[in-house]
PDB file of C-alpha atoms in Angstrom:
ATOM      1  CA  GLY V   1     -12.828 -18.819  29.721  1.00 79.00           C
ATOM      2  CA  GLU V   2      -9.588 -20.078  28.228  1.00 87.00           C
ATOM      3  CA  ASN V   3      -6.353 -19.428  30.141  1.00 91.00           C
ATOM      4  CA  VAL V   4      -3.029 -19.725  28.320  1.00 95.00           C
ATOM      5  CA  GLU V   5       0.274 -19.748  30.188  1.00 96.00           C
ATOM      6  CA  GLN V   6       3.575 -19.320  28.369  1.00 97.00           C
ATOM      7  CA  HIS V   7       7.142 -20.073  29.484  1.00 97.00           C
ATOM      8  CA  PRO V   8       9.795 -18.826  29.622  1.00 97.00           C
ATOM      9  CA  SER V   9       9.172 -15.083  29.555  1.00 96.00           C
ATOM     10  CA  THR V  10      12.680 -14.447  28.189  1.00 97.00           C
ATOM     11  CA  LEU V  11      15.036 -16.723  26.291  1.00 98.00           C
ATOM     12  CA  SER V  12      18.577 -16.024  25.170  1.00 98.00           C
ATOM     13  CA  VAL V  13      20.253 -18.456  22.777  1.00 98.00           C
ATOM     14  CA  GLN V  14      23.491 -18.612  20.859  1.00 98.00           C
ATOM     15  CA  GLU V  15      23.138 -18.258  17.108  1.00 98.00           C
ATOM     16  CA  GLY V  16      22.761 -21.698  15.589  1.00 97.00           C
ATOM     17  CA  ASP V  17      21.281 -23.248  18.736  1.00 97.00           C
ATOM     18  CA  SER V  18      17.653 -24.257  19.180  1.00 98.00           C
ATOM     19  CA  ALA V  19      14.933 -22.375  21.053  1.00 98.00           C
ATOM     20  CA  VAL V  20      11.894 -23.950  22.676  1.00 98.00           C
ATOM     21  CA  ILE V  21       8.855 -22.106  24.036  1.00 98.00           C
ATOM     22  CA  LYS V  22       6.117 -23.939  25.920  1.00 98.00           C
ATOM     23  CA  CYS V  23       2.456 -23.110  26.474  1.00 98.00           C
ATOM     24  CA  THR V  24      -0.337 -24.716  28.439  1.00 98.00           C
ATOM     25  CA  TYR V  25      -4.057 -24.153  28.034  1.00 96.00           C
ATOM     26  CA  SER V  26      -7.012 -24.799  30.292  1.00 94.00           C
ATOM     27  CA  ASP V  27     -10.004 -25.430  28.019  1.00 92.00           C
ATOM     28  CA  SER V  28     -10.065 -28.978  26.715  1.00 91.00           C
ATOM     29  CA  ALA V  29     -12.405 -27.805  23.928  1.00 90.00           C
ATOM     30  CA  SER V  30      -9.648 -25.659  22.365  1.00 92.00           C
ATOM     31  CA  ASN V  31      -8.799 -26.930  18.928  1.00 91.00           C
ATOM     32  CA  TYR V  32      -6.687 -24.277  17.207  1.00 92.00           C
ATOM     33  CA  PHE V  33      -3.227 -23.148  18.362  1.00 95.00           C
ATOM     34  CA  PRO V  34      -1.400 -20.401  16.445  1.00 96.00           C
ATOM     35  CA  TRP V  35       1.984 -18.868  17.131  1.00 98.00           C
ATOM     36  CA  TYR V  36       2.673 -15.224  16.374  1.00 97.00           C
ATOM     37  CA  LYS V  37       5.963 -13.368  16.056  1.00 98.00           C
ATOM     38  CA  GLN V  38       6.099  -9.679  16.916  1.00 97.00           C
ATOM     39  CA  GLU V  39       9.103  -7.545  16.128  1.00 96.00           C
ATOM     40  CA  LEU V  40       9.639  -4.317  18.041  1.00 93.00           C
ATOM     41  CA  GLY V  41       7.028  -1.739  17.108  1.00 92.00           C
ATOM     42  CA  LYS V  42       5.362  -4.034  14.573  1.00 95.00           C
ATOM     43  CA  ARG V  43       2.147  -6.004  14.362  1.00 96.00           C
ATOM     44  CA  PRO V  44       1.925  -9.685  15.400  1.00 96.00           C
ATOM     45  CA  GLN V  45       2.365 -11.988  12.412  1.00 96.00           C
ATOM     46  CA  LEU V  46       1.374 -15.634  12.215  1.00 96.00           C
ATOM     47  CA  ILE V  47       4.364 -17.936  11.804  1.00 97.00           C
ATOM     48  CA  ILE V  48       2.769 -21.350  12.258  1.00 97.00           C
ATOM     49  CA  ASP V  49      -0.411 -22.905  13.576  1.00 95.00           C
ATOM     50  CA  ILE V  50      -1.702 -26.353  14.449  1.00 94.00           C
ATOM     51  CA  ARG V  51      -5.123 -27.899  14.848  1.00 90.00           C
ATOM     52  CA  SER V  52      -6.077 -30.417  17.479  1.00 84.00           C
ATOM     53  CA  ASN V  53      -6.252 -33.338  15.035  1.00 84.00           C
ATOM     54  CA  VAL V  54      -2.505 -33.018  14.335  1.00 83.00           C
ATOM     55  CA  GLY V  55       0.345 -33.769  16.742  1.00 90.00           C
ATOM     56  CA  GLU V  56       3.183 -31.974  14.988  1.00 94.00           C
ATOM     57  CA  LYS V  57       3.690 -29.536  12.146  1.00 94.00           C
ATOM     58  CA  LYS V  58       6.896 -28.253  10.565  1.00 96.00           C
ATOM     59  CA  ASP V  59       7.767 -25.332   8.344  1.00 94.00           C
ATOM     60  CA  GLN V  60      11.470 -25.123   7.527  1.00 96.00           C
ATOM     61  CA  ARG V  61      13.240 -24.239  10.821  1.00 97.00           C
ATOM     62  CA  ILE V  62      10.026 -23.918  12.816  1.00 98.00           C
ATOM     63  CA  ALA V  63       7.969 -26.729  14.309  1.00 98.00           C
ATOM     64  CA  VAL V  64       5.043 -26.917  16.695  1.00 98.00           C
ATOM     65  CA  THR V  65       4.012 -29.925  18.770  1.00 97.00           C
ATOM     66  CA  LEU V  66       0.703 -30.470  20.530  1.00 96.00           C
ATOM     67  CA  ASN V  67      -0.126 -32.804  23.411  1.00 95.00           C
ATOM     68  CA  LYS V  68      -3.910 -32.716  23.835  1.00 93.00           C
ATOM     69  CA  THR V  69      -3.905 -35.049  26.821  1.00 93.00           C
ATOM     70  CA  ALA V  70      -1.558 -32.817  28.787  1.00 94.00           C
ATOM     71  CA  LYS V  71      -3.030 -29.656  27.242  1.00 95.00           C
ATOM     72  CA  HIS V  72       0.267 -28.176  26.211  1.00 95.00           C
ATOM     73  CA  PHE V  73       1.928 -27.164  22.975  1.00 97.00           C
ATOM     74  CA  SER V  74       5.418 -26.000  22.102  1.00 98.00           C
ATOM     75  CA  LEU V  75       7.272 -23.981  19.484  1.00 98.00           C
ATOM     76  CA  HIS V  76      10.683 -25.197  18.346  1.00 98.00           C
ATOM     77  CA  ILE V  77      13.053 -23.013  16.359  1.00 98.00           C
ATOM     78  CA  THR V  78      16.175 -24.744  15.069  1.00 97.00           C
ATOM     79  CA  GLU V  79      19.411 -23.186  13.794  1.00 98.00           C
ATOM     80  CA  THR V  80      18.455 -19.818  15.231  1.00 98.00           C
ATOM     81  CA  GLN V  81      19.486 -16.684  13.373  1.00 97.00           C
ATOM     82  CA  PRO V  82      19.654 -13.023  14.478  1.00 96.00           C
ATOM     83  CA  GLU V  83      16.416 -12.295  12.600  1.00 96.00           C
ATOM     84  CA  ASP V  84      14.642 -14.751  14.909  1.00 98.00           C
ATOM     85  CA  SER V  85      15.024 -12.214  17.745  1.00 98.00           C
ATOM     86  CA  ALA V  86      11.499 -11.047  18.574  1.00 98.00           C
ATOM     87  CA  VAL V  87       8.610 -11.612  20.966  1.00 97.00           C
ATOM     88  CA  TYR V  88       6.696 -14.831  20.347  1.00 98.00           C
ATOM     89  CA  PHE V  89       3.097 -15.359  21.456  1.00 97.00           C
ATOM     90  CA  CYS V  90       1.155 -18.576  21.656  1.00 97.00           C
ATOM     91  CA  ALA V  91      -2.632 -18.587  21.547  1.00 96.00           C
ATOM     92  CA  ALA V  92      -5.527 -20.999  21.800  1.00 94.00           C
ATOM     93  CA  SER V  93      -9.046 -21.004  20.416  1.00 90.00           C
ATOM     94  CA  GLY V  94     -11.973 -23.214  21.248  1.00 76.00           C
ATOM     95  CA  GLY V  95     -13.629 -22.932  17.863  1.00 66.00           C
ATOM     96  CA  ASP V  96     -15.552 -19.842  18.902  1.00 72.00           C
ATOM     97  CA  TYR V  97     -13.224 -17.695  16.757  1.00 75.00           C
ATOM     98  CA  LYS V  98     -11.778 -15.952  19.826  1.00 87.00           C
ATOM     99  CA  LEU V  99      -8.085 -16.263  20.630  1.00 91.00           C
ATOM    100  CA  SER V 100      -6.629 -16.264  24.134  1.00 93.00           C
ATOM    101  CA  PHE V 101      -2.977 -15.244  24.103  1.00 94.00           C
ATOM    102  CA  GLY V 102      -0.059 -16.134  26.312  1.00 95.00           C
ATOM    103  CA  ALA V 103       1.989 -13.315  27.848  1.00 95.00           C
ATOM    104  CA  GLY V 104       4.809 -13.689  25.321  1.00 96.00           C
ATOM    105  CA  THR V 105       8.435 -14.826  25.209  1.00 97.00           C
ATOM    106  CA  THR V 106      11.214 -12.413  24.308  1.00 97.00           C
ATOM    107  CA  VAL V 107      13.789 -14.348  22.301  1.00 98.00           C
ATOM    108  CA  THR V 108      17.271 -12.914  21.871  1.00 98.00           C
ATOM    109  CA  VAL V 109      19.696 -14.618  19.508  1.00 98.00           C
ATOM    110  CA  ARG V 110      23.309 -13.835  20.407  1.00 96.00           C
ATOM    111  CA  ALA V 111      25.782 -13.612  17.544  1.00 91.00           C
TER     112      ALA V 111
ATOM    113  CA  ASN T   1      -5.003  -5.572  -1.276  1.00 74.00           C
ATOM    114  CA  ALA T   2      -4.064  -3.487   1.768  1.00 82.00           C
ATOM    115  CA  GLY T   3      -5.194  -6.077   4.352  1.00 94.00           C
ATOM    116  CA  VAL T   4      -6.073  -4.533   7.717  1.00 97.00           C
ATOM    117  CA  THR T   5      -5.465  -0.810   8.100  1.00 97.00           C
ATOM    118  CA  GLN T   6      -5.737   1.351  11.218  1.00 98.00           C
ATOM    119  CA  THR T   7      -5.783   5.073  11.841  1.00 97.00           C
ATOM    120  CA  PRO T   8      -4.318   7.016  13.526  1.00 97.00           C
ATOM    121  CA  LYS T   9      -0.870   5.539  14.146  1.00 97.00           C
ATOM    122  CA  PHE T  10      -0.345   7.549  17.314  1.00 97.00           C
ATOM    123  CA  ARG T  11      -2.501   9.810  19.440  1.00 97.00           C
ATOM    124  CA  ILE T  12      -2.185  11.702  22.703  1.00 97.00           C
ATOM    125  CA  LEU T  13      -5.420  12.258  24.609  1.00 97.00           C
ATOM    126  CA  LYS T  14      -6.170  14.224  27.730  1.00 97.00           C
ATOM    127  CA  ILE T  15      -8.083  12.551  30.546  1.00 97.00           C
ATOM    128  CA  GLY T  16     -11.806  12.720  29.836  1.00 97.00           C
ATOM    129  CA  GLN T  17     -11.487  13.210  26.084  1.00 97.00           C
ATOM    130  CA  SER T  18     -13.057  10.844  23.569  1.00 96.00           C
ATOM    131  CA  MET T  19     -11.835   9.419  20.315  1.00 97.00           C
ATOM    132  CA  THR T  20     -12.526   6.780  17.692  1.00 98.00           C
ATOM    133  CA  LEU T  21      -9.907   4.352  16.465  1.00 98.00           C
ATOM    134  CA  GLN T  22     -10.572   3.349  12.886  1.00 98.00           C
ATOM    135  CA  CYS T  23     -10.097  -0.145  11.445  1.00 98.00           C
ATOM    136  CA  THR T  24     -10.779  -1.262   7.884  1.00 98.00           C
ATOM    137  CA  GLN T  25     -10.139  -4.557   6.109  1.00 97.00           C
ATOM    138  CA  ASP T  26     -10.427  -5.287   2.386  1.00 95.00           C
ATOM    139  CA  MET T  27     -10.250  -9.091   2.555  1.00 93.00           C
ATOM    140  CA  ASN T  28     -14.018  -9.626   2.874  1.00 92.00           C
ATOM    141  CA  HIS T  29     -13.486 -11.154   6.295  1.00 94.00           C
ATOM    142  CA  ASN T  30     -16.550 -11.805   8.406  1.00 93.00           C
ATOM    143  CA  TYR T  31     -14.866 -11.675  11.811  1.00 94.00           C
ATOM    144  CA  MET T  32     -13.131  -8.640  13.265  1.00 96.00           C
ATOM    145  CA  TYR T  33     -11.499  -8.048  16.636  1.00 96.00           C
ATOM    146  CA  TRP T  34     -10.038  -5.319  18.801  1.00 98.00           C
ATOM    147  CA  TYR T  35      -7.158  -6.077  21.160  1.00 97.00           C
ATOM    148  CA  ARG T  36      -5.094  -3.979  23.495  1.00 97.00           C
ATOM    149  CA  GLN T  37      -1.470  -4.718  24.273  1.00 96.00           C
ATOM    150  CA  ASP T  38       0.090  -3.225  27.372  1.00 94.00           C
ATOM    151  CA  PRO T  39       3.919  -3.015  27.632  1.00 85.00           C
ATOM    152  CA  GLY T  40       5.494  -6.438  28.047  1.00 81.00           C
ATOM    153  CA  MET T  41       2.144  -8.180  27.982  1.00 85.00           C
ATOM    154  CA  GLY T  42       0.102 -10.311  25.651  1.00 89.00           C
ATOM    155  CA  LEU T  43      -2.979  -9.217  23.756  1.00 95.00           C
ATOM    156  CA  LYS T  44      -6.305  -8.838  25.523  1.00 95.00           C
ATOM    157  CA  LEU T  45      -9.544  -9.015  23.538  1.00 95.00           C
ATOM    158  CA  ILE T  46     -11.725  -5.914  23.944  1.00 97.00           C
ATOM    159  CA  TYR T  47     -14.595  -6.521  21.516  1.00 97.00           C
ATOM    160  CA  TYR T  48     -15.263  -8.686  18.506  1.00 95.00           C
ATOM    161  CA  SER T  49     -17.761  -8.971  15.672  1.00 95.00           C
ATOM    162  CA  VAL T  50     -18.877 -11.960  13.631  1.00 92.00           C
ATOM    163  CA  GLY T  51     -20.541  -9.874  10.943  1.00 93.00           C
ATOM    164  CA  ALA T  52     -22.173  -6.557  10.150  1.00 94.00           C
ATOM    165  CA  GLY T  53     -24.579  -5.566  12.889  1.00 94.00           C
ATOM    166  CA  ILE T  54     -23.269  -8.132  15.393  1.00 95.00           C
ATOM    167  CA  THR T  55     -20.817  -7.293  18.161  1.00 96.00           C
ATOM    168  CA  ASP T  56     -19.942  -8.807  21.505  1.00 94.00           C
ATOM    169  CA  LYS T  57     -17.729  -8.128  24.500  1.00 95.00           C
ATOM    170  CA  GLY T  58     -14.348  -9.687  24.956  1.00 93.00           C
ATOM    171  CA  GLU T  59     -12.196  -9.943  28.050  1.00 92.00           C
ATOM    172  CA  VAL T  60     -11.684  -6.208  28.778  1.00 95.00           C
ATOM    173  CA  PRO T  61     -14.615  -4.186  27.319  1.00 97.00           C
ATOM    174  CA  ASN T  62     -15.072  -1.553  30.034  1.00 96.00           C
ATOM    175  CA  GLY T  63     -14.557   1.999  28.781  1.00 96.00           C
ATOM    176  CA  TYR T  64     -14.944   1.053  25.110  1.00 98.00           C
ATOM    177  CA  ASN T  65     -17.714   0.746  22.537  1.00 97.00           C
ATOM    178  CA  VAL T  66     -17.832  -0.630  19.012  1.00 97.00           C
ATOM    179  CA  SER T  67     -20.118  -0.734  16.028  1.00 96.00           C
ATOM    180  CA  ARG T  68     -20.093  -2.762  12.808  1.00 97.00           C
ATOM    181  CA  SER T  69     -22.296  -1.223  10.153  1.00 96.00           C
ATOM    182  CA  THR T  70     -20.355  -2.683   7.214  1.00 96.00           C
ATOM    183  CA  THR T  71     -18.244  -5.788   6.625  1.00 95.00           C
ATOM    184  CA  GLU T  72     -15.149  -3.649   6.064  1.00 97.00           C
ATOM    185  CA  ASP T  73     -15.172  -1.275   9.057  1.00 98.00           C
ATOM    186  CA  PHE T  74     -14.994  -1.885  12.791  1.00 98.00           C
ATOM    187  CA  PRO T  75     -14.365   1.351  14.728  1.00 98.00           C
ATOM    188  CA  LEU T  76     -13.497   1.366  18.425  1.00 98.00           C
ATOM    189  CA  ARG T  77     -14.802   4.256  20.512  1.00 98.00           C
ATOM    190  CA  LEU T  78     -13.159   5.445  23.724  1.00 96.00           C
ATOM    191  CA  GLU T  79     -15.390   7.551  25.929  1.00 90.00           C
ATOM    192  CA  LEU T  80     -13.920   9.551  28.811  1.00 94.00           C
ATOM    193  CA  ALA T  81     -10.309   8.465  28.294  1.00 96.00           C
ATOM    194  CA  ALA T  82      -8.387   7.373  31.394  1.00 97.00           C
ATOM    195  CA  PRO T  83      -4.635   6.821  31.952  1.00 96.00           C
ATOM    196  CA  SER T  84      -5.362   3.067  32.252  1.00 96.00           C
ATOM    197  CA  GLN T  85      -6.303   3.108  28.561  1.00 97.00           C
ATOM    198  CA  THR T  86      -2.761   4.009  27.561  1.00 97.00           C
ATOM    199  CA  SER T  87      -1.841   1.064  25.359  1.00 97.00           C
ATOM    200  CA  VAL T  88      -1.271  -0.139  21.828  1.00 97.00           C
ATOM    201  CA  TYR T  89      -4.510  -1.122  20.107  1.00 98.00           C
ATOM    202  CA  PHE T  90      -4.569  -3.748  17.387  1.00 98.00           C
ATOM    203  CA  CYS T  91      -7.426  -4.553  15.091  1.00 98.00           C
ATOM    204  CA  ALA T  92      -7.540  -7.996  13.478  1.00 97.00           C
ATOM    205  CA  SER T  93      -9.759  -9.919  11.096  1.00 96.00           C
ATOM    206  CA  SER T  94     -10.375 -13.505  10.048  1.00 93.00           C
ATOM    207  CA  TYR T  95     -12.524 -15.105   7.383  1.00 89.00           C
ATOM    208  CA  SER T  96     -14.589 -17.510   9.477  1.00 78.00           C
ATOM    209  CA  SER T  97     -14.399 -19.947  12.357  1.00 67.00           C
ATOM    210  CA  GLY T  98     -13.398 -22.583   9.801  1.00 70.00           C
ATOM    211  CA  SER T  99     -10.499 -20.382   8.683  1.00 76.00           C
ATOM    212  CA  PRO T 100      -9.440 -18.943  12.030  1.00 84.00           C
ATOM    213  CA  THR T 101      -6.149 -17.268  11.055  1.00 90.00           C
ATOM    214  CA  GLN T 102      -6.268 -13.716  12.337  1.00 93.00           C
ATOM    215  CA  TYR T 103      -4.511 -10.956  10.417  1.00 95.00           C
ATOM    216  CA  PHE T 104      -3.489  -7.890  12.364  1.00 97.00           C
ATOM    217  CA  GLY T 105      -3.398  -4.225  11.508  1.00 97.00           C
ATOM    218  CA  PRO T 106      -0.323  -2.077  12.231  1.00 97.00           C
ATOM    219  CA  GLY T 107      -1.683  -0.811  15.543  1.00 97.00           C
ATOM    220  CA  THR T 108      -2.569   2.520  17.124  1.00 98.00           C
ATOM    221  CA  ARG T 109      -0.426   3.770  19.991  1.00 97.00           C
ATOM    222  CA  LEU T 110      -2.518   5.744  22.462  1.00 97.00           C
ATOM    223  CA  LEU T 111      -1.198   7.843  25.308  1.00 97.00           C
ATOM    224  CA  VAL T 112      -3.646   9.278  27.837  1.00 97.00           C
ATOM    225  CA  LEU T 113      -2.274  12.064  30.001  1.00 96.00           C
TER     226      LEU T 113
END
């Protein structure tokens, strides 16, 4: 099955700086890559996703890039704010409607 | 439109007891999923369903059972609870494989002692 690896496991950034989280996947048939944000004690919530026919997608301060050849994708958060502090999960799906999740990255934005 | 709802929010079980975690969605989604999330870890798929009457195992199905008699409900049954089943359980749903965005419920925190 699909194996998703996520790095780093923790990330501390100064407010206003950028944060980058990287994920790799193993199944070349995967074609859907969502990113979820989970605040402490809350449910995971989708923040952005990308399909395999697109190389980059942006939504305000958040962007995701996908390199199908290398089988990796990344989340970029610019101008970080305290409310960006959370755990972020990447995931991959091979079109069989099942998601395989990375282990998560705990992002801390320092004021 | 409540989305995905789960009950209970929190439960303490003794070893060997059984319980059912309830999940309901009102978005007319065909696909439903159960995940468990252990502390500091990602989500592991337990079982999933692509429609009423159809269920299949995920990555970590041992010790659990599911049923899907209606589109809206997807209960997860724990038989003979074990300490290893202490976790947070999330139910999720999505419309179809063409619309794969999964929406999560608020979770059920389970402690097995």
